[in-house]
């Protein structure tokens, strides 16, 4: 099988760490800064960083609509932290205007100011009994999951911190900041499953979404 070619949105944030993890797993990677960088990708990661800045730059470089079109045509997309915020359908906050790729609503900075960042062991049934040490930095939380969205990981108190809808995957923490690459392998498996599905891919039944302009935000 050919190597998966994974694009990592490289406008702002910790894209380099994602590229490093993917490279160690043997995937081909490409930094995405312009629409032409999206050509013939097998998957895309939207990294952590500052979601309002990333959204502004997505508009500036004309990337918001092509990414939304490709996701609705089946491209697997994984958003971590700020990336998860951008994947949401709706936020309680006014800014940023999310891309609406995945049928979830997400609240920013949802773990309170006093806990800007923390590490926690999370339970991931897909990984068996060995917990994953997750790093949370001003992390967002899921406040609504659509009917076709599956829970992938939870904190001990039951809070959902990773979820998946077909080829669309979102984590409120930063797996790229730890050595444990199981979430990157998990995303590469999603990409492989998508290739097997062929035409339409995993996201085929997710309706086309038109990206609302963020001009007002
Ligand atoms: N709170 C940040 C935001 O709203 C996300 C934090 C992160 O990606 N570490 O963009």
mmCIF file of C-alpha atoms and ligand atoms in Angstrom:
data_model
loop_
_atom_site.group_PDB
_atom_site.id
_atom_site.type_symbol
_atom_site.label_atom_id
_atom_site.label_comp_id
_atom_site.label_asym_id
_atom_site.label_seq_id
_atom_site.Cartn_x
_atom_site.Cartn_y
_atom_site.Cartn_z
ATOM 1 C CA UNK A 1 0.000 0.000 0.000
ATOM 2 C CA UNK A 2 1.244 3.519 -0.779
ATOM 3 C CA UNK A 3 2.138 5.873 2.055
ATOM 4 C CA UNK A 4 -0.687 8.054 3.293
ATOM 5 C CA UNK A 5 -0.103 11.714 2.425
ATOM 6 C CA UNK A 6 -1.287 13.856 5.320
ATOM 7 C CA UNK A 7 -1.558 17.630 5.131
ATOM 8 C CA UNK A 8 -1.075 19.645 8.315
ATOM 9 C CA UNK A 9 -2.528 23.143 8.301
ATOM 10 C CA UNK A 10 0.551 25.286 8.935
ATOM 11 C CA UNK A 11 -0.808 28.812 9.342
ATOM 12 C CA UNK A 12 -0.235 29.071 13.107
ATOM 13 C CA UNK A 13 0.090 26.780 16.107
ATOM 14 C CA UNK A 14 1.872 23.495 16.745
ATOM 15 C CA UNK A 15 1.843 21.997 13.260
ATOM 16 C CA UNK A 16 5.542 21.027 13.442
ATOM 17 C CA UNK A 17 4.859 18.564 16.279
ATOM 18 C CA UNK A 18 2.132 16.840 14.244
ATOM 19 C CA UNK A 19 4.480 16.575 11.264
ATOM 20 C CA UNK A 20 7.148 15.052 13.493
ATOM 21 C CA UNK A 21 4.748 12.417 14.914
ATOM 22 C CA UNK A 22 3.391 11.487 11.477
ATOM 23 C CA UNK A 23 6.868 11.253 9.980
ATOM 24 C CA UNK A 24 7.949 8.903 12.764
ATOM 25 C CA UNK A 25 4.972 6.710 11.872
ATOM 26 C CA UNK A 26 6.101 6.591 8.253
ATOM 27 C CA UNK A 27 3.455 8.862 6.738
ATOM 28 C CA UNK A 28 4.251 11.399 4.056
ATOM 29 C CA UNK A 29 3.386 14.921 5.226
ATOM 30 C CA UNK A 30 2.823 18.327 3.693
ATOM 31 C CA UNK A 31 2.489 21.746 5.333
ATOM 32 C CA UNK A 32 -0.706 23.373 4.076
ATOM 33 C CA UNK A 33 -0.647 27.143 3.632
ATOM 34 C CA UNK A 34 -2.367 27.673 0.308
ATOM 35 C CA UNK A 35 -5.266 25.980 -1.519
ATOM 36 C CA UNK A 36 -2.829 24.258 -3.922
ATOM 37 C CA UNK A 37 -1.274 22.465 -0.930
ATOM 38 C CA UNK A 38 -4.568 20.575 -0.481
ATOM 39 C CA UNK A 39 -4.194 18.749 -3.795
ATOM 40 C CA UNK A 40 -4.246 14.958 -3.586
ATOM 41 C CA UNK A 41 -4.086 14.722 0.183
ATOM 42 C CA UNK A 42 -5.371 11.591 1.931
ATOM 43 C CA UNK A 43 -6.079 13.388 5.208
ATOM 44 C CA UNK A 44 -5.728 16.765 6.922
ATOM 45 C CA UNK A 45 -4.881 17.850 10.468
ATOM 46 C CA UNK A 46 -5.949 21.210 11.886
ATOM 47 C CA UNK A 47 -3.569 21.740 14.821
ATOM 48 C CA UNK A 48 -3.820 23.480 18.173
ATOM 49 C CA UNK A 49 -3.001 27.146 18.430
ATOM 50 C CA UNK A 50 -5.281 30.157 18.554
ATOM 51 C CA UNK A 51 -8.539 29.434 16.793
ATOM 52 C CA UNK A 52 -9.466 33.071 16.027
ATOM 53 C CA UNK A 53 -6.058 33.640 14.398
ATOM 54 C CA UNK A 54 -6.200 30.399 12.427
ATOM 55 C CA UNK A 55 -9.713 31.292 11.220
ATOM 56 C CA UNK A 56 -8.581 34.737 10.063
ATOM 57 C CA UNK A 57 -5.670 33.208 8.171
ATOM 58 C CA UNK A 58 -7.916 30.522 6.624
ATOM 59 C CA UNK A 59 -9.985 33.334 5.131
ATOM 60 C CA UNK A 60 -6.970 35.388 4.118
ATOM 61 C CA UNK A 61 -5.463 32.483 2.155
ATOM 62 C CA UNK A 62 -8.755 31.234 0.694
ATOM 63 C CA UNK A 63 -8.594 27.882 2.493
ATOM 64 C CA UNK A 64 -11.905 27.766 4.398
ATOM 65 C CA UNK A 65 -14.213 26.771 1.521
ATOM 66 C CA UNK A 66 -11.840 24.259 -0.140
ATOM 67 C CA UNK A 67 -11.294 22.502 3.200
ATOM 68 C CA UNK A 68 -15.038 22.381 3.866
ATOM 69 C CA UNK A 69 -15.708 21.071 0.354
ATOM 70 C CA UNK A 70 -13.055 18.379 0.671
ATOM 71 C CA UNK A 71 -14.334 17.295 4.099
ATOM 72 C CA UNK A 72 -17.883 16.995 2.803
ATOM 73 C CA UNK A 73 -16.549 14.970 -0.142
ATOM 74 C CA UNK A 74 -14.950 12.534 2.295
ATOM 75 C CA UNK A 75 -11.481 13.808 3.194
ATOM 76 C CA UNK A 76 -10.623 12.631 6.732
ATOM 77 C CA UNK A 77 -9.907 15.639 8.956
ATOM 78 C CA UNK A 78 -8.585 15.644 12.524
ATOM 79 C CA UNK A 79 -8.779 18.797 14.659
ATOM 80 C CA UNK A 80 -6.792 19.071 17.904
ATOM 81 C CA UNK A 81 -7.732 21.755 20.455
ATOM 82 C CA UNK A 82 -8.034 24.971 18.387
ATOM 83 C CA UNK A 83 -8.546 22.619 15.413
ATOM 84 C CA UNK A 84 -11.462 20.972 17.230
ATOM 85 C CA UNK A 85 -12.994 24.434 17.793
ATOM 86 C CA UNK A 86 -12.766 25.142 14.070
ATOM 87 C CA UNK A 87 -14.341 21.792 13.119
ATOM 88 C CA UNK A 88 -17.479 22.463 15.182
ATOM 89 C CA UNK A 89 -20.876 23.270 13.763
ATOM 90 C CA UNK A 90 -21.598 25.878 16.402
ATOM 91 C CA UNK A 91 -19.895 27.648 19.334
ATOM 92 C CA UNK A 92 -21.592 29.468 22.212
ATOM 93 C CA UNK A 93 -18.992 32.243 21.624
ATOM 94 C CA UNK A 94 -19.260 34.821 18.821
ATOM 95 C CA UNK A 95 -15.735 34.160 17.600
ATOM 96 C CA UNK A 96 -14.327 32.458 15.714
ATOM 97 C CA UNK A 97 -16.837 31.409 13.059
ATOM 98 C CA UNK A 98 -16.244 27.630 12.967
ATOM 99 C CA UNK A 99 -15.996 25.691 9.703
ATOM 100 C CA UNK A 100 -18.938 23.447 10.625
ATOM 101 C CA UNK A 101 -17.292 20.238 9.368
ATOM 102 C CA UNK A 102 -18.518 17.996 12.175
ATOM 103 C CA UNK A 103 -21.907 17.739 13.877
ATOM 104 C CA UNK A 104 -20.728 18.894 17.309
ATOM 105 C CA UNK A 105 -20.953 22.110 19.307
ATOM 106 C CA UNK A 106 -17.861 23.151 21.203
ATOM 107 C CA UNK A 107 -17.147 25.668 23.976
ATOM 108 C CA UNK A 108 -13.727 27.350 24.052
ATOM 109 C CA UNK A 109 -11.513 27.531 27.153
ATOM 110 C CA UNK A 110 -14.039 25.309 28.860
ATOM 111 C CA UNK A 111 -11.956 24.018 31.751
ATOM 112 C CA UNK A 112 -11.805 27.363 33.586
ATOM 113 C CA UNK A 113 -9.123 30.033 33.755
ATOM 114 C CA UNK A 114 -7.552 28.609 36.902
ATOM 115 C CA UNK A 115 -6.625 25.428 35.039
ATOM 116 C CA UNK A 116 -4.981 26.887 31.974
ATOM 117 C CA UNK A 117 -3.245 23.620 31.346
ATOM 118 C CA UNK A 118 -3.148 20.187 32.921
ATOM 119 C CA UNK A 119 -2.322 16.566 32.200
ATOM 120 C CA UNK A 120 -4.804 13.796 32.757
ATOM 121 C CA UNK A 121 -5.048 10.091 32.064
ATOM 122 C CA UNK A 122 -7.870 9.493 29.646
ATOM 123 C CA UNK A 123 -9.719 6.296 28.854
ATOM 124 C CA UNK A 124 -9.757 5.272 25.215
ATOM 125 C CA UNK A 125 -11.661 1.998 24.656
ATOM 126 C CA UNK A 126 -10.133 1.668 21.160
ATOM 127 C CA UNK A 127 -6.675 1.454 22.793
ATOM 128 C CA UNK A 128 -7.644 -1.199 25.348
ATOM 129 C CA UNK A 129 -6.955 -0.750 29.049
ATOM 130 C CA UNK A 130 -3.751 1.295 28.854
ATOM 131 C CA UNK A 131 -4.675 4.927 29.575
ATOM 132 C CA UNK A 132 -3.355 7.792 27.439
ATOM 133 C CA UNK A 133 -1.643 10.734 29.170
ATOM 134 C CA UNK A 134 -3.299 13.738 27.582
ATOM 135 C CA UNK A 135 -2.095 17.350 27.691
ATOM 136 C CA UNK A 136 -4.856 19.975 27.874
ATOM 137 C CA UNK A 137 -4.014 23.640 27.200
ATOM 138 C CA UNK A 138 -6.885 26.138 27.459
ATOM 139 C CA UNK A 139 -8.854 23.242 26.139
ATOM 140 C CA UNK A 140 -12.274 23.289 24.500
ATOM 141 C CA UNK A 141 -15.119 20.952 25.492
ATOM 142 C CA UNK A 142 -17.871 19.268 23.521
ATOM 143 C CA UNK A 143 -21.240 20.704 24.568
ATOM 144 C CA UNK A 144 -23.347 18.765 22.017
ATOM 145 C CA UNK A 145 -22.721 15.633 19.961
ATOM 146 C CA UNK A 146 -24.862 14.865 16.910
ATOM 147 C CA UNK A 147 -26.559 11.463 16.633
ATOM 148 C CA UNK A 148 -23.907 10.014 14.315
ATOM 149 C CA UNK A 149 -20.958 11.154 16.423
ATOM 150 C CA UNK A 150 -19.156 8.449 18.437
ATOM 151 C CA UNK A 151 -17.332 9.031 21.712
ATOM 152 C CA UNK A 152 -13.654 8.013 21.436
ATOM 153 C CA UNK A 153 -12.224 9.087 24.829
ATOM 154 C CA UNK A 154 -13.328 10.382 28.211
ATOM 155 C CA UNK A 155 -11.802 11.797 31.369
ATOM 156 C CA UNK A 156 -12.357 9.829 34.578
ATOM 157 C CA UNK A 157 -15.304 12.099 35.442
ATOM 158 C CA UNK A 158 -16.992 11.043 32.191
ATOM 159 C CA UNK A 159 -16.329 14.228 30.238
ATOM 160 C CA UNK A 160 -15.934 13.507 26.518
ATOM 161 C CA UNK A 161 -12.543 14.639 25.183
ATOM 162 C CA UNK A 162 -12.350 12.885 21.780
ATOM 163 C CA UNK A 163 -15.105 12.128 19.287
ATOM 164 C CA UNK A 164 -15.459 10.917 15.732
ATOM 165 C CA UNK A 165 -18.075 11.223 12.987
ATOM 166 C CA UNK A 166 -17.069 8.966 10.076
ATOM 167 C CA UNK A 167 -13.735 10.397 8.883
ATOM 168 C CA UNK A 168 -14.004 13.513 11.018
ATOM 169 C CA UNK A 169 -12.150 13.337 14.317
ATOM 170 C CA UNK A 170 -11.693 15.886 17.111
ATOM 171 C CA UNK A 171 -9.657 15.870 20.325
ATOM 172 C CA UNK A 172 -9.749 18.604 22.960
ATOM 173 C CA UNK A 173 -6.158 17.814 24.036
ATOM 174 C CA UNK A 174 -2.789 17.771 22.232
ATOM 175 C CA UNK A 175 -1.549 14.252 21.351
ATOM 176 C CA UNK A 176 1.258 15.855 19.310
ATOM 177 C CA UNK A 177 2.877 17.156 22.514
ATOM 178 C CA UNK A 178 3.518 13.716 24.010
ATOM 179 C CA UNK A 179 5.637 10.813 22.787
ATOM 180 C CA UNK A 180 2.691 8.416 22.697
ATOM 181 C CA UNK A 181 1.665 8.217 19.037
ATOM 182 C CA UNK A 182 -1.454 6.103 19.396
ATOM 183 C CA UNK A 183 -3.801 8.906 18.350
ATOM 184 C CA UNK A 184 -1.710 9.635 15.260
ATOM 185 C CA UNK A 185 -1.856 5.912 14.391
ATOM 186 C CA UNK A 186 -5.593 6.004 15.013
ATOM 187 C CA UNK A 187 -5.972 8.854 12.517
ATOM 188 C CA UNK A 188 -3.821 7.011 9.938
ATOM 189 C CA UNK A 189 -6.202 4.030 10.376
ATOM 190 C CA UNK A 190 -9.155 6.350 9.677
ATOM 191 C CA UNK A 191 -7.363 7.498 6.506
ATOM 192 C CA UNK A 192 -6.750 3.864 5.425
ATOM 193 C CA UNK A 193 -10.403 2.955 6.074
ATOM 194 C CA UNK A 194 -11.416 5.924 3.977
ATOM 195 C CA UNK A 195 -9.257 4.737 1.067
ATOM 196 C CA UNK A 196 -10.885 1.297 1.270
ATOM 197 C CA UNK A 197 -14.366 2.846 1.163
ATOM 198 C CA UNK A 198 -13.487 4.449 -2.189
ATOM 199 C CA UNK A 199 -15.806 6.919 -3.891
ATOM 200 C CA UNK A 200 -17.510 9.257 -1.468
ATOM 201 C CA UNK A 201 -15.490 7.883 1.381
ATOM 202 C CA UNK A 202 -16.395 7.799 5.009
ATOM 203 C CA UNK A 203 -18.027 11.220 5.143
ATOM 204 C CA UNK A 204 -20.341 10.509 2.182
ATOM 205 C CA UNK A 205 -23.528 10.837 4.200
ATOM 206 C CA UNK A 206 -22.536 14.103 5.814
ATOM 207 C CA UNK A 207 -24.328 16.927 4.052
ATOM 208 C CA UNK A 208 -22.439 19.534 2.063
ATOM 209 C CA UNK A 209 -21.899 22.562 4.190
ATOM 210 C CA UNK A 210 -21.333 26.075 2.921
ATOM 211 C CA UNK A 211 -18.886 27.943 5.079
ATOM 212 C CA UNK A 212 -20.423 31.078 6.533
ATOM 213 C CA UNK A 213 -18.153 34.062 6.020
ATOM 214 C CA UNK A 214 -16.243 35.121 9.116
ATOM 215 C CA UNK A 215 -16.185 38.725 7.921
ATOM 216 C CA UNK A 216 -18.515 39.727 10.739
ATOM 217 C CA UNK A 217 -16.471 38.001 13.444
HETATM 218 N N1 LIG B 1 -8.235 28.192 23.602
HETATM 219 C C1 LIG B 1 -7.589 28.203 22.333
HETATM 220 C C2 LIG B 1 -8.464 28.822 21.260
HETATM 221 O O1 LIG B 1 -9.543 29.212 21.505
HETATM 222 C C3 LIG B 1 -7.192 26.812 21.900
HETATM 223 C C4 LIG B 1 -6.036 26.360 22.761
HETATM 224 C C5 LIG B 1 -5.135 25.383 22.088
HETATM 225 O O2 LIG B 1 -5.219 25.061 20.908
HETATM 226 N N2 LIG B 1 -4.221 24.922 22.879
HETATM 227 O O3 LIG B 1 -8.046 28.893 20.131
#
